[in-house]
PDB file of C-alpha atoms and ligand atoms in Angstrom:
ATOM      1  CA  MET A   1    -214.183 166.306 -13.493  1.00  0.00           C
ATOM      2  CA  THR A   2    -214.976 169.322 -15.658  1.00  0.00           C
ATOM      3  CA  THR A   3    -214.188 172.911 -14.742  1.00  0.00           C
ATOM      4  CA  ALA A   4    -217.916 173.700 -14.579  1.00  0.00           C
ATOM      5  CA  GLU A   5    -218.476 170.922 -12.025  1.00  0.00           C
ATOM      6  CA  GLN A   6    -215.804 172.167  -9.649  1.00  0.00           C
ATOM      7  CA  ALA A   7    -215.966 175.902 -10.310  1.00  0.00           C
ATOM      8  CA  TYR A   8    -218.285 177.983  -8.121  1.00  0.00           C
ATOM      9  CA  LEU A   9    -220.797 177.635  -5.290  1.00  0.00           C
ATOM     10  CA  ARG A  10    -223.679 178.790  -7.499  1.00  0.00           C
ATOM     11  CA  GLY A  11    -226.462 177.213  -5.465  1.00  0.00           C
ATOM     12  CA  ALA A  12    -227.542 174.627  -2.947  1.00  0.00           C
ATOM     13  CA  VAL A  13    -226.464 171.636  -5.051  1.00  0.00           C
ATOM     14  CA  ALA A  14    -222.988 173.090  -5.583  1.00  0.00           C
ATOM     15  CA  LEU A  15    -222.693 173.762  -1.850  1.00  0.00           C
ATOM     16  CA  SER A  16    -223.727 170.196  -1.039  1.00  0.00           C
ATOM     17  CA  HIS A  17    -221.048 168.928  -3.436  1.00  0.00           C
ATOM     18  CA  PHE A  18    -218.473 171.149  -1.738  1.00  0.00           C
ATOM     19  CA  PHE A  19    -219.193 169.451   1.607  1.00  0.00           C
ATOM     20  CA  LEU A  20    -219.378 165.980   0.092  1.00  0.00           C
ATOM     21  CA  ARG A  21    -215.962 166.412  -1.538  1.00  0.00           C
ATOM     22  CA  GLU A  22    -214.522 167.316   1.836  1.00  0.00           C
ATOM     23  CA  ARG A  23    -216.135 164.456   3.702  1.00  0.00           C
ATOM     24  CA  VAL A  24    -216.591 161.371   1.478  1.00  0.00           C
ATOM     25  CA  LYS A  25    -213.440 159.240   1.176  1.00  0.00           C
ATOM     26  CA  PRO A  26    -212.349 156.288  -0.984  1.00  0.00           C
ATOM     27  CA  GLY A  27    -213.877 153.066   0.323  1.00  0.00           C
ATOM     28  CA  ASP A  28    -216.894 154.772   1.930  1.00  0.00           C
ATOM     29  CA  THR A  29    -220.489 153.611   1.593  1.00  0.00           C
ATOM     30  CA  VAL A  30    -222.962 156.397   0.775  1.00  0.00           C
ATOM     31  CA  VAL A  31    -226.564 156.858  -0.374  1.00  0.00           C
ATOM     32  CA  ASP A  32    -228.116 159.055  -3.028  1.00  0.00           C
ATOM     33  CA  ALA A  33    -231.707 159.104  -1.724  1.00  0.00           C
ATOM     34  CA  THR A  34    -233.106 160.779  -4.888  1.00  0.00           C
ATOM     35  CA  CYS A  35    -230.864 159.844  -7.806  1.00  0.00           C
ATOM     36  CA  GLY A  36    -232.920 161.580 -10.542  1.00  0.00           C
ATOM     37  CA  ASN A  37    -230.671 162.235 -13.530  1.00  0.00           C
ATOM     38  CA  GLY A  38    -227.692 160.812 -11.655  1.00  0.00           C
ATOM     39  CA  ARG A  39    -225.524 163.881 -11.178  1.00  0.00           C
ATOM     40  CA  ASP A  40    -225.200 163.471  -7.397  1.00  0.00           C
ATOM     41  CA  THR A  41    -224.690 159.724  -7.816  1.00  0.00           C
ATOM     42  CA  LEU A  42    -221.885 160.430 -10.285  1.00  0.00           C
ATOM     43  CA  LEU A  43    -220.070 162.697  -7.834  1.00  0.00           C
ATOM     44  CA  LEU A  44    -220.495 160.133  -5.046  1.00  0.00           C
ATOM     45  CA  ALA A  45    -219.256 157.290  -7.275  1.00  0.00           C
ATOM     46  CA  ARG A  46    -216.112 159.276  -8.065  1.00  0.00           C
ATOM     47  CA  LEU A  47    -215.511 160.099  -4.393  1.00  0.00           C
ATOM     48  CA  VAL A  48    -215.940 156.569  -2.990  1.00  0.00           C
ATOM     49  CA  GLY A  49    -213.623 155.064  -5.618  1.00  0.00           C
ATOM     50  CA  PRO A  50    -213.503 151.427  -6.695  1.00  0.00           C
ATOM     51  CA  ALA A  51    -213.539 150.102  -3.114  1.00  0.00           C
ATOM     52  CA  GLY A  52    -216.596 152.129  -2.117  1.00  0.00           C
ATOM     53  CA  LYS A  53    -220.315 151.781  -2.735  1.00  0.00           C
ATOM     54  CA  VAL A  54    -223.172 154.113  -3.680  1.00  0.00           C
ATOM     55  CA  TRP A  55    -226.793 153.105  -3.121  1.00  0.00           C
ATOM     56  CA  ALA A  56    -228.954 155.158  -5.518  1.00  0.00           C
ATOM     57  CA  PHE A  57    -232.709 155.294  -4.821  1.00  0.00           C
ATOM     58  CA  ASP A  58    -235.505 156.623  -6.993  1.00  0.00           C
ATOM     59  CA  VAL A  59    -239.139 155.762  -7.673  1.00  0.00           C
ATOM     60  CA  GLN A  60    -239.289 156.773 -11.362  1.00  0.00           C
ATOM     61  CA  ALA A  61    -238.157 154.445 -14.147  1.00  0.00           C
ATOM     62  CA  ASP A  62    -236.887 157.404 -16.199  1.00  0.00           C
ATOM     63  CA  ALA A  63    -234.694 158.542 -13.331  1.00  0.00           C
ATOM     64  CA  LEU A  64    -233.264 155.088 -12.696  1.00  0.00           C
ATOM     65  CA  GLU A  65    -232.500 154.688 -16.395  1.00  0.00           C
ATOM     66  CA  ALA A  66    -230.900 158.144 -16.633  1.00  0.00           C
ATOM     67  CA  THR A  67    -228.681 157.373 -13.641  1.00  0.00           C
ATOM     68  CA  ARG A  68    -227.702 154.001 -15.069  1.00  0.00           C
ATOM     69  CA  ALA A  69    -226.812 155.588 -18.418  1.00  0.00           C
ATOM     70  CA  LEU A  70    -224.755 158.390 -16.840  1.00  0.00           C
ATOM     71  CA  LEU A  71    -222.784 156.035 -14.618  1.00  0.00           C
ATOM     72  CA  THR A  72    -222.264 153.538 -17.429  1.00  0.00           C
ATOM     73  CA  GLY A  73    -220.940 156.351 -19.634  1.00  0.00           C
ATOM     74  CA  ASP A  74    -218.369 157.200 -16.989  1.00  0.00           C
ATOM     75  CA  GLY A  75    -217.461 153.551 -16.374  1.00  0.00           C
ATOM     76  CA  LEU A  76    -218.500 153.783 -12.712  1.00  0.00           C
ATOM     77  CA  LEU A  77    -221.600 151.580 -12.553  1.00  0.00           C
ATOM     78  CA  ASP A  78    -219.597 148.801 -10.856  1.00  0.00           C
ATOM     79  CA  ARG A  79    -219.660 150.667  -7.537  1.00  0.00           C
ATOM     80  CA  VAL A  80    -223.320 151.774  -7.723  1.00  0.00           C
ATOM     81  CA  GLU A  81    -226.368 149.784  -6.632  1.00  0.00           C
ATOM     82  CA  ILE A  82    -229.415 151.306  -8.315  1.00  0.00           C
ATOM     83  CA  VAL A  83    -232.481 150.717  -6.135  1.00  0.00           C
ATOM     84  CA  PRO A  84    -235.974 151.009  -7.654  1.00  0.00           C
ATOM     85  CA  ALA A  85    -237.605 151.922  -4.353  1.00  0.00           C
ATOM     86  CA  GLY A  86    -238.645 154.898  -2.282  1.00  0.00           C
ATOM     87  CA  HIS A  87    -236.076 156.268   0.138  1.00  0.00           C
ATOM     88  CA  GLU A  88    -238.592 155.711   2.950  1.00  0.00           C
ATOM     89  CA  ARG A  89    -237.438 152.071   2.700  1.00  0.00           C
ATOM     90  CA  LEU A  90    -233.786 153.024   3.261  1.00  0.00           C
ATOM     91  CA  ALA A  91    -233.209 151.188   6.544  1.00  0.00           C
ATOM     92  CA  GLU A  92    -234.902 148.043   5.218  1.00  0.00           C
ATOM     93  CA  ILE A  93    -232.495 147.905   2.255  1.00  0.00           C
ATOM     94  CA  VAL A  94    -229.227 149.420   3.535  1.00  0.00           C
ATOM     95  CA  ARG A  95    -227.673 148.046   6.717  1.00  0.00           C
ATOM     96  CA  GLU A  96    -224.150 149.486   6.582  1.00  0.00           C
ATOM     97  CA  PRO A  97    -222.798 152.599   8.330  1.00  0.00           C
ATOM     98  CA  LEU A  98    -222.939 155.526   5.925  1.00  0.00           C
ATOM     99  CA  ALA A  99    -220.500 158.377   5.331  1.00  0.00           C
ATOM    100  CA  ALA A 100    -223.124 160.463   3.526  1.00  0.00           C
ATOM    101  CA  VAL A 101    -226.773 160.483   2.506  1.00  0.00           C
ATOM    102  CA  VAL A 102    -227.759 162.964  -0.205  1.00  0.00           C
ATOM    103  CA  PHE A 103    -231.300 164.279  -0.726  1.00  0.00           C
ATOM    104  CA  ASN A 104    -232.111 166.532  -3.661  1.00  0.00           C
ATOM    105  CA  LEU A 105    -235.839 167.161  -3.261  1.00  0.00           C
ATOM    106  CA  GLY A 106    -238.578 168.113  -5.692  1.00  0.00           C
ATOM    107  CA  TYR A 107    -239.152 166.799  -9.214  1.00  0.00           C
ATOM    108  CA  LEU A 108    -236.972 165.201 -11.859  1.00  0.00           C
ATOM    109  CA  PRO A 109    -235.455 167.982 -14.007  1.00  0.00           C
ATOM    110  CA  GLY A 110    -236.885 167.523 -17.499  1.00  0.00           C
ATOM    111  CA  GLY A 111    -239.447 165.033 -16.181  1.00  0.00           C
ATOM    112  CA  ASP A 112    -243.002 165.016 -14.819  1.00  0.00           C
ATOM    113  CA  LYS A 113    -243.249 167.953 -12.408  1.00  0.00           C
ATOM    114  CA  ARG A 114    -246.141 166.293 -10.557  1.00  0.00           C
ATOM    115  CA  GLN A 115    -243.856 163.459  -9.407  1.00  0.00           C
ATOM    116  CA  VAL A 116    -242.300 165.187  -6.424  1.00  0.00           C
ATOM    117  CA  THR A 117    -240.765 164.075  -3.169  1.00  0.00           C
ATOM    118  CA  ARG A 118    -243.296 164.110  -0.309  1.00  0.00           C
ATOM    119  CA  PRO A 119    -242.702 165.362   3.223  1.00  0.00           C
ATOM    120  CA  GLU A 120    -243.871 162.188   4.954  1.00  0.00           C
ATOM    121  CA  ASN A 121    -241.500 160.006   2.889  1.00  0.00           C
ATOM    122  CA  THR A 122    -238.652 162.491   3.116  1.00  0.00           C
ATOM    123  CA  VAL A 123    -238.854 162.787   6.903  1.00  0.00           C
ATOM    124  CA  THR A 124    -239.145 159.006   7.315  1.00  0.00           C
ATOM    125  CA  ALA A 125    -236.022 158.579   5.172  1.00  0.00           C
ATOM    126  CA  LEU A 126    -234.133 161.340   6.981  1.00  0.00           C
ATOM    127  CA  HIS A 127    -234.857 159.686  10.316  1.00  0.00           C
ATOM    128  CA  GLN A 128    -233.529 156.363   9.004  1.00  0.00           C
ATOM    129  CA  ALA A 129    -230.502 158.061   7.424  1.00  0.00           C
ATOM    130  CA  ALA A 130    -229.588 159.727  10.721  1.00  0.00           C
ATOM    131  CA  GLY A 131    -229.650 156.306  12.383  1.00  0.00           C
ATOM    132  CA  LEU A 132    -227.300 154.823   9.767  1.00  0.00           C
ATOM    133  CA  LEU A 133    -224.736 157.661   9.713  1.00  0.00           C
ATOM    134  CA  SER A 134    -221.182 157.008  10.875  1.00  0.00           C
ATOM    135  CA  PRO A 135    -219.534 159.523  13.203  1.00  0.00           C
ATOM    136  CA  ARG A 136    -218.677 162.558  11.002  1.00  0.00           C
ATOM    137  CA  GLY A 137    -221.168 161.229   8.462  1.00  0.00           C
ATOM    138  CA  MET A 138    -223.225 163.875   6.708  1.00  0.00           C
ATOM    139  CA  ILE A 139    -226.768 164.236   5.374  1.00  0.00           C
ATOM    140  CA  THR A 140    -227.273 166.960   2.787  1.00  0.00           C
ATOM    141  CA  VAL A 141    -230.777 168.103   1.790  1.00  0.00           C
ATOM    142  CA  CYS A 142    -231.267 170.486  -1.156  1.00  0.00           C
ATOM    143  CA  ILE A 143    -234.654 172.100  -0.678  1.00  0.00           C
ATOM    144  CA  TYR A 144    -236.671 173.827  -3.393  1.00  0.00           C
ATOM    145  CA  THR A 145    -239.531 176.203  -2.759  1.00  0.00           C
ATOM    146  CA  GLY A 146    -241.251 176.787  -6.122  1.00  0.00           C
ATOM    147  CA  HIS A 147    -243.526 173.813  -6.804  1.00  0.00           C
ATOM    148  CA  PRO A 148    -246.825 172.943  -5.080  1.00  0.00           C
ATOM    149  CA  GLY A 149    -246.093 171.324  -1.719  1.00  0.00           C
ATOM    150  CA  ALA A 150    -242.463 172.489  -1.649  1.00  0.00           C
ATOM    151  CA  PRO A 151    -242.756 175.017   1.225  1.00  0.00           C
ATOM    152  CA  GLU A 152    -244.526 172.405   3.355  1.00  0.00           C
ATOM    153  CA  GLU A 153    -241.783 169.878   2.611  1.00  0.00           C
ATOM    154  CA  GLY A 154    -239.098 172.429   3.495  1.00  0.00           C
ATOM    155  CA  GLU A 155    -240.842 173.135   6.771  1.00  0.00           C
ATOM    156  CA  ALA A 156    -241.092 169.419   7.568  1.00  0.00           C
ATOM    157  CA  VAL A 157    -237.358 168.940   6.907  1.00  0.00           C
ATOM    158  CA  GLU A 158    -236.466 171.950   9.042  1.00  0.00           C
ATOM    159  CA  ASN A 159    -238.699 170.790  11.894  1.00  0.00           C
ATOM    160  CA  TRP A 160    -237.095 167.354  11.781  1.00  0.00           C
ATOM    161  CA  ALA A 161    -233.566 168.771  11.670  1.00  0.00           C
ATOM    162  CA  ALA A 162    -234.134 171.361  14.402  1.00  0.00           C
ATOM    163  CA  ALA A 163    -235.335 168.631  16.781  1.00  0.00           C
ATOM    164  CA  LEU A 164    -232.134 166.540  16.504  1.00  0.00           C
ATOM    165  CA  ALA A 165    -230.225 166.232  19.764  1.00  0.00           C
ATOM    166  CA  PRO A 166    -227.368 168.779  19.782  1.00  0.00           C
ATOM    167  CA  LYS A 167    -225.151 166.341  21.695  1.00  0.00           C
ATOM    168  CA  GLN A 168    -225.399 163.917  18.782  1.00  0.00           C
ATOM    169  CA  PHE A 169    -225.767 166.079  15.688  1.00  0.00           C
ATOM    170  CA  ASN A 170    -224.582 169.347  14.207  1.00  0.00           C
ATOM    171  CA  VAL A 171    -227.360 170.826  12.091  1.00  0.00           C
ATOM    172  CA  TRP A 172    -227.107 173.700   9.632  1.00  0.00           C
ATOM    173  CA  ARG A 173    -229.316 175.641   7.257  1.00  0.00           C
ATOM    174  CA  SER A 174    -227.604 177.601   4.494  1.00  0.00           C
ATOM    175  CA  CYS A 175    -229.242 179.995   2.022  1.00  0.00           C
ATOM    176  CA  GLN A 176    -227.916 182.552  -0.455  1.00  0.00           C
ATOM    177  CA  MET A 177    -228.397 185.952   1.120  1.00  0.00           C
ATOM    178  CA  ASN A 178    -228.218 187.888  -2.177  1.00  0.00           C
ATOM    179  CA  ARG A 179    -230.856 185.775  -3.945  1.00  0.00           C
ATOM    180  CA  PRO A 180    -234.650 185.807  -3.568  1.00  0.00           C
ATOM    181  CA  GLU A 181    -236.020 184.001  -0.530  1.00  0.00           C
ATOM    182  CA  THR A 182    -237.454 181.446  -2.947  1.00  0.00           C
ATOM    183  CA  ALA A 183    -233.967 180.289  -4.058  1.00  0.00           C
ATOM    184  CA  PRO A 184    -233.127 176.646  -3.265  1.00  0.00           C
ATOM    185  CA  TYR A 185    -231.298 176.207   0.033  1.00  0.00           C
ATOM    186  CA  LEU A 186    -229.370 173.549   1.889  1.00  0.00           C
ATOM    187  CA  VAL A 187    -229.939 171.831   5.202  1.00  0.00           C
ATOM    188  CA  PHE A 188    -227.104 169.618   6.348  1.00  0.00           C
ATOM    189  CA  VAL A 189    -226.589 167.386   9.315  1.00  0.00           C
ATOM    190  CA  GLU A 190    -223.366 165.953  10.697  1.00  0.00           C
ATOM    191  CA  LYS A 191    -223.325 163.110  13.179  1.00  0.00           C
ATOM    192  CA  GLY A 192    -221.031 163.777  16.123  1.00  0.00           C
ATOM    193  CA  GLU A 193    -218.318 161.549  17.501  1.00  0.00           C
ATOM    194  CA  SER A 194    -219.528 159.304  20.312  1.00  0.00           C
ATOM    195  CA  ASN A 195    -217.508 161.353  22.769  1.00  0.00           C
ATOM    196  CA  PRO A 196    -218.750 162.776  26.075  1.00  0.00           C
ATOM    197  CA  LEU A 197    -216.797 165.974  25.360  1.00  0.00           C
ATOM    198  CA  PHE A 198    -218.671 166.536  22.114  1.00  0.00           C
ATOM    199  CA  ASP A 199    -221.139 169.055  23.533  1.00  0.00           C
ATOM    200  CA  ILE A 200    -218.624 171.411  25.141  1.00  0.00           C
TER     201      ILE A 200
HETATM  202  C1  SAM B 301    -234.589 166.910  -7.931  1.00  0.00           C
HETATM  203  S1  SAM B 301    -234.718 165.252  -8.493  1.00  0.00           S
HETATM  204  C2  SAM B 301    -233.138 164.579  -8.047  1.00  0.00           C
HETATM  205  C3  SAM B 301    -231.985 165.076  -8.871  1.00  0.00           C
HETATM  206  C4  SAM B 301    -230.795 164.167  -8.822  1.00  0.00           C
HETATM  207  N1  SAM B 301    -230.219 164.031  -7.497  1.00  0.00           N
HETATM  208  C5  SAM B 301    -229.722 164.508  -9.828  1.00  0.00           C
HETATM  209  O1  SAM B 301    -228.541 164.683  -9.449  1.00  0.00           O
HETATM  210  O2  SAM B 301    -230.054 164.602 -11.002  1.00  0.00           O
HETATM  211  C6  SAM B 301    -235.784 164.476  -7.300  1.00  0.00           C
HETATM  212  C7  SAM B 301    -235.995 163.003  -7.535  1.00  0.00           C
HETATM  213  O3  SAM B 301    -236.633 162.447  -6.383  1.00  0.00           O
HETATM  214  C8  SAM B 301    -237.349 161.322  -6.832  1.00  0.00           C
HETATM  215  N2  SAM B 301    -238.270 160.865  -5.792  1.00  0.00           N
HETATM  216  C9  SAM B 301    -239.534 161.256  -5.515  1.00  0.00           C
HETATM  217  N3  SAM B 301    -240.024 160.575  -4.456  1.00  0.00           N
HETATM  218  C10 SAM B 301    -239.047 159.692  -4.078  1.00  0.00           C
HETATM  219  C11 SAM B 301    -238.950 158.704  -3.054  1.00  0.00           C
HETATM  220  N4  SAM B 301    -239.949 158.469  -2.188  1.00  0.00           N
HETATM  221  N5  SAM B 301    -237.808 157.998  -2.964  1.00  0.00           N
HETATM  222  C12 SAM B 301    -236.782 158.209  -3.828  1.00  0.00           C
HETATM  223  N6  SAM B 301    -236.813 159.141  -4.817  1.00  0.00           N
HETATM  224  C13 SAM B 301    -237.934 159.878  -4.927  1.00  0.00           C
HETATM  225  C14 SAM B 301    -238.020 161.816  -8.097  1.00  0.00           C
HETATM  226  O4  SAM B 301    -238.433 160.721  -8.894  1.00  0.00           O
HETATM  227  C15 SAM B 301    -236.884 162.643  -8.734  1.00  0.00           C
HETATM  228  O5  SAM B 301    -236.168 161.898  -9.670  1.00  0.00           O
END
Protein backbone atom coordinates (compact mmCIF):
# COMPACT_ATOMS: atom_id res chain seq x y z
CA MET A 1 0.00 0.00 0.00
CA THR A 2 1.39 3.40 -0.94
CA THR A 3 1.69 6.35 1.42
CA ALA A 4 -0.86 8.28 -0.66
CA GLU A 5 -3.42 5.49 -0.27
CA GLN A 6 -3.20 5.40 3.51
CA ALA A 7 -2.38 9.04 4.24
CA TYR A 8 -5.30 11.40 4.89
CA LEU A 9 -9.10 11.47 5.01
CA ARG A 10 -9.30 13.83 2.03
CA GLY A 11 -12.85 12.96 1.01
CA ALA A 12 -15.72 10.52 1.10
CA VAL A 13 -13.81 7.70 -0.62
CA ALA A 14 -10.90 8.00 1.81
CA LEU A 15 -13.34 7.95 4.73
CA SER A 16 -15.05 4.84 3.37
CA HIS A 17 -11.64 3.15 3.10
CA PHE A 18 -10.87 4.12 6.70
CA PHE A 19 -13.99 2.26 7.88
CA LEU A 20 -13.43 -0.69 5.55
CA ARG A 21 -9.88 -1.15 6.86
CA GLU A 22 -11.25 -1.30 10.38
CA ARG A 23 -14.04 -3.73 9.59
CA VAL A 24 -13.10 -6.11 6.74
CA LYS A 25 -11.00 -9.08 7.89
CA PRO A 26 -9.04 -11.86 6.15
CA GLY A 27 -11.41 -14.56 4.91
CA ASP A 28 -14.41 -12.23 4.58
CA THR A 29 -16.74 -12.08 1.59
CA VAL A 30 -17.48 -8.55 0.36
CA VAL A 31 -19.03 -6.76 -2.62
CA ASP A 32 -17.89 -3.79 -4.67
CA ALA A 33 -21.26 -2.77 -6.15
CA THR A 34 -19.71 -0.26 -8.61
CA CYS A 35 -16.18 -1.42 -9.41
CA GLY A 36 -15.38 1.29 -12.00
CA ASN A 37 -11.61 1.62 -12.29
CA GLY A 38 -11.12 -0.97 -9.56
CA ARG A 39 -9.64 1.11 -6.76
CA ASP A 40 -12.22 0.04 -4.16
CA THR A 41 -12.01 -3.56 -5.38
CA LEU A 42 -8.24 -3.44 -4.95
CA LEU A 43 -8.52 -2.30 -1.33
CA LEU A 44 -11.14 -4.98 -0.62
CA ALA A 45 -9.02 -7.69 -2.27
CA ARG A 46 -6.08 -6.75 -0.05
CA LEU A 47 -8.25 -6.75 3.09
CA VAL A 48 -9.98 -10.11 2.53
CA GLY A 49 -6.68 -11.87 1.79
CA PRO A 50 -6.24 -15.14 -0.10
CA ALA A 51 -9.03 -16.91 1.82
CA GLY A 52 -11.58 -14.17 1.17
CA LYS A 53 -13.69 -13.18 -1.82
CA VAL A 54 -14.66 -9.92 -3.54
CA TRP A 55 -17.63 -9.76 -5.90
CA ALA A 56 -17.11 -6.77 -8.22
CA PHE A 57 -20.14 -5.51 -10.19
CA ASP A 58 -20.29 -3.02 -13.03
CA VAL A 59 -22.36 -2.53 -16.17
CA GLN A 60 -19.66 -0.97 -18.39
CA ALA A 61 -17.14 -3.08 -20.31
CA ASP A 62 -14.44 -0.43 -19.83
CA ALA A 63 -14.91 -0.53 -16.08
CA LEU A 64 -14.81 -4.31 -15.89
CA GLU A 65 -11.65 -4.37 -18.00
CA ALA A 66 -9.99 -1.64 -15.92
CA THR A 67 -10.75 -3.54 -12.72
CA ARG A 68 -9.45 -6.79 -14.18
CA ALA A 69 -6.23 -5.09 -15.30
CA LEU A 70 -5.65 -3.39 -11.92
CA LEU A 71 -6.22 -6.58 -9.94
CA THR A 72 -4.12 -8.64 -12.34
CA GLY A 73 -1.28 -6.12 -11.98
CA ASP A 74 -1.37 -6.58 -8.22
CA GLY A 75 -1.63 -10.37 -8.46
CA LEU A 76 -4.97 -10.38 -6.61
CA LEU A 77 -7.44 -11.43 -9.31
CA ASP A 78 -7.65 -14.94 -7.80
CA ARG A 79 -9.89 -13.69 -4.98
CA VAL A 80 -12.09 -11.43 -7.14
CA GLU A 81 -15.18 -12.45 -9.10
CA ILE A 82 -15.84 -9.78 -11.72
CA VAL A 83 -19.57 -9.65 -12.48
CA PRO A 84 -20.79 -8.00 -15.70
CA ALA A 85 -24.19 -7.12 -14.26
CA GLY A 86 -26.05 -4.32 -12.54
CA HIS A 87 -25.91 -4.26 -8.75
CA GLU A 88 -29.72 -4.39 -8.72
CA ARG A 89 -29.19 -8.12 -9.37
CA LEU A 90 -27.01 -8.52 -6.26
CA ALA A 91 -29.22 -10.92 -4.32
CA GLU A 92 -29.78 -13.09 -7.40
CA ILE A 93 -26.01 -13.56 -7.84
CA VAL A 94 -24.55 -13.42 -4.31
CA ARG A 95 -25.98 -15.70 -1.63
CA GLU A 96 -23.33 -15.49 1.10
CA PRO A 97 -23.32 -13.30 4.23
CA LEU A 98 -21.32 -10.16 3.53
CA ALA A 99 -18.90 -8.21 5.71
CA ALA A 100 -19.11 -5.13 3.49
CA VAL A 101 -20.84 -3.75 0.41
CA VAL A 102 -19.24 -0.70 -1.20
CA PHE A 103 -21.10 1.77 -3.44
CA ASN A 104 -19.25 4.59 -5.17
CA LEU A 105 -21.98 6.33 -7.14
CA GLY A 106 -21.96 8.49 -10.25
CA TYR A 107 -19.94 8.00 -13.43
CA LEU A 108 -16.73 6.20 -14.31
CA PRO A 109 -13.81 8.62 -13.80
CA GLY A 110 -12.30 9.20 -17.23
CA GLY A 111 -15.28 7.52 -18.89
CA ASP A 112 -18.68 8.46 -20.33
CA LYS A 113 -20.25 10.91 -17.88
CA ARG A 114 -23.75 10.03 -19.11
CA GLN A 115 -23.38 6.46 -17.81
CA VAL A 116 -24.29 7.10 -14.19
CA THR A 117 -25.75 5.06 -11.38
CA ARG A 118 -29.53 5.48 -11.13
CA PRO A 119 -31.55 5.91 -7.94
CA GLU A 120 -33.98 3.07 -8.64
CA ASN A 121 -31.13 0.58 -9.21
CA THR A 122 -29.08 1.92 -6.33
CA VAL A 123 -31.93 1.69 -3.82
CA THR A 124 -32.87 -1.81 -5.04
CA ALA A 125 -29.25 -2.90 -4.56
CA LEU A 126 -28.97 -1.22 -1.16
CA HIS A 127 -32.08 -3.04 0.03
CA GLN A 128 -30.62 -6.37 -1.11
CA ALA A 129 -27.22 -5.54 0.41
CA ALA A 130 -28.80 -4.80 3.79
CA GLY A 131 -30.46 -8.22 3.69
CA LEU A 132 -27.14 -9.97 2.98
CA LEU A 133 -25.03 -8.16 5.61
CA SER A 134 -23.55 -10.11 8.51
CA PRO A 135 -23.83 -8.67 12.01
CA ARG A 136 -21.29 -5.78 12.14
CA GLY A 137 -21.29 -5.81 8.35
CA MET A 138 -21.09 -2.40 6.72
CA ILE A 139 -22.47 -0.70 3.62
CA THR A 140 -20.61 2.41 2.49
CA VAL A 141 -22.12 4.77 -0.10
CA CYS A 142 -20.03 7.61 -1.58
CA ILE A 143 -22.48 10.15 -2.94
CA TYR A 144 -21.66 12.84 -5.49
CA THR A 145 -23.78 15.90 -6.14
CA GLY A 146 -22.42 17.52 -9.33
CA HIS A 147 -23.82 15.60 -12.30
CA PRO A 148 -27.41 15.61 -13.62
CA GLY A 149 -29.55 13.34 -11.44
CA ALA A 150 -27.01 13.23 -8.60
CA PRO A 151 -28.99 15.24 -6.01
CA GLU A 152 -32.05 13.06 -6.64
CA GLU A 153 -29.95 9.91 -6.20
CA GLY A 154 -28.48 11.28 -2.96
CA GLU A 155 -31.95 12.00 -1.68
CA ALA A 156 -33.14 8.50 -2.58
CA VAL A 157 -30.19 6.93 -0.73
CA GLU A 158 -30.79 9.11 2.32
CA ASN A 159 -34.51 8.33 2.36
CA TRP A 160 -33.75 4.62 2.16
CA ALA A 161 -31.11 4.79 4.90
CA ALA A 162 -33.18 6.97 7.24
CA ALA A 163 -36.04 4.46 7.11
CA LEU A 164 -33.92 1.50 8.32
CA ALA A 165 -35.04 0.09 11.65
CA PRO A 166 -32.82 1.52 14.42
CA LYS A 167 -33.00 -1.77 16.33
CA GLN A 168 -31.33 -3.50 13.38
CA PHE A 169 -29.08 -0.89 11.81
CA ASN A 170 -26.81 1.99 12.72
CA VAL A 171 -26.98 4.61 9.98
CA TRP A 172 -24.68 7.58 9.49
CA ARG A 173 -24.22 10.48 7.11
CA SER A 174 -20.82 12.17 7.06
CA CYS A 175 -19.84 15.32 5.14
CA GLN A 176 -16.84 17.65 5.23
CA MET A 177 -17.91 20.73 7.14
CA ASN A 178 -15.16 22.98 5.71
CA ARG A 179 -15.91 22.15 2.06
CA PRO A 180 -18.75 23.37 -0.17
CA GLU A 181 -22.10 21.67 0.34
CA THR A 182 -21.61 20.13 -3.10
CA ALA A 183 -18.58 18.08 -1.94
CA PRO A 184 -19.02 14.28 -2.11
CA TYR A 185 -20.24 12.77 1.16
CA LEU A 186 -20.60 9.37 2.76
CA VAL A 187 -23.59 7.45 4.01
CA PHE A 188 -22.77 4.28 5.89
CA VAL A 189 -24.84 1.57 7.45
CA GLU A 190 -23.84 -1.03 10.01
CA LYS A 191 -25.95 -4.08 10.73
CA GLY A 192 -26.46 -4.66 14.44
CA GLU A 193 -25.89 -7.84 16.38
CA SER A 194 -29.02 -9.97 16.70
CA ASN A 195 -29.20 -9.10 20.38
CA PRO A 196 -32.27 -7.87 22.26
CA LEU A 197 -30.05 -5.42 24.16
CA PHE A 198 -28.90 -3.78 20.95
CA ASP A 199 -31.30 -0.84 21.13
CA ILE A 200 -30.49 0.28 24.67
C1 LIG B 1 -17.77 6.41 -9.53
S1 LIG B 1 -17.65 4.99 -10.56
C2 LIG B 1 -16.98 3.78 -9.45
C3 LIG B 1 -15.55 3.99 -9.07
C4 LIG B 1 -14.88 2.74 -8.56
N1 LIG B 1 -15.47 2.22 -7.34
C5 LIG B 1 -13.39 2.86 -8.41
O1 LIG B 1 -12.84 2.58 -7.32
O2 LIG B 1 -12.75 3.24 -9.38
C6 LIG B 1 -19.33 4.43 -10.73
C7 LIG B 1 -19.47 3.17 -11.53
O3 LIG B 1 -20.81 2.68 -11.37
C8 LIG B 1 -21.10 1.94 -12.53
N2 LIG B 1 -22.53 1.65 -12.59
C9 LIG B 1 -23.54 2.39 -13.11
N3 LIG B 1 -24.73 1.75 -12.96
C10 LIG B 1 -24.44 0.55 -12.36
C11 LIG B 1 -25.24 -0.56 -11.95
N4 LIG B 1 -26.57 -0.58 -12.11
N5 LIG B 1 -24.62 -1.61 -11.38
C12 LIG B 1 -23.27 -1.61 -11.21
N6 LIG B 1 -22.46 -0.58 -11.57
C13 LIG B 1 -23.05 0.49 -12.13
C14 LIG B 1 -20.58 2.81 -13.65
O4 LIG B 1 -20.41 2.05 -14.83
C15 LIG B 1 -19.25 3.31 -13.04
O5 LIG B 1 -18.17 2.52 -13.45
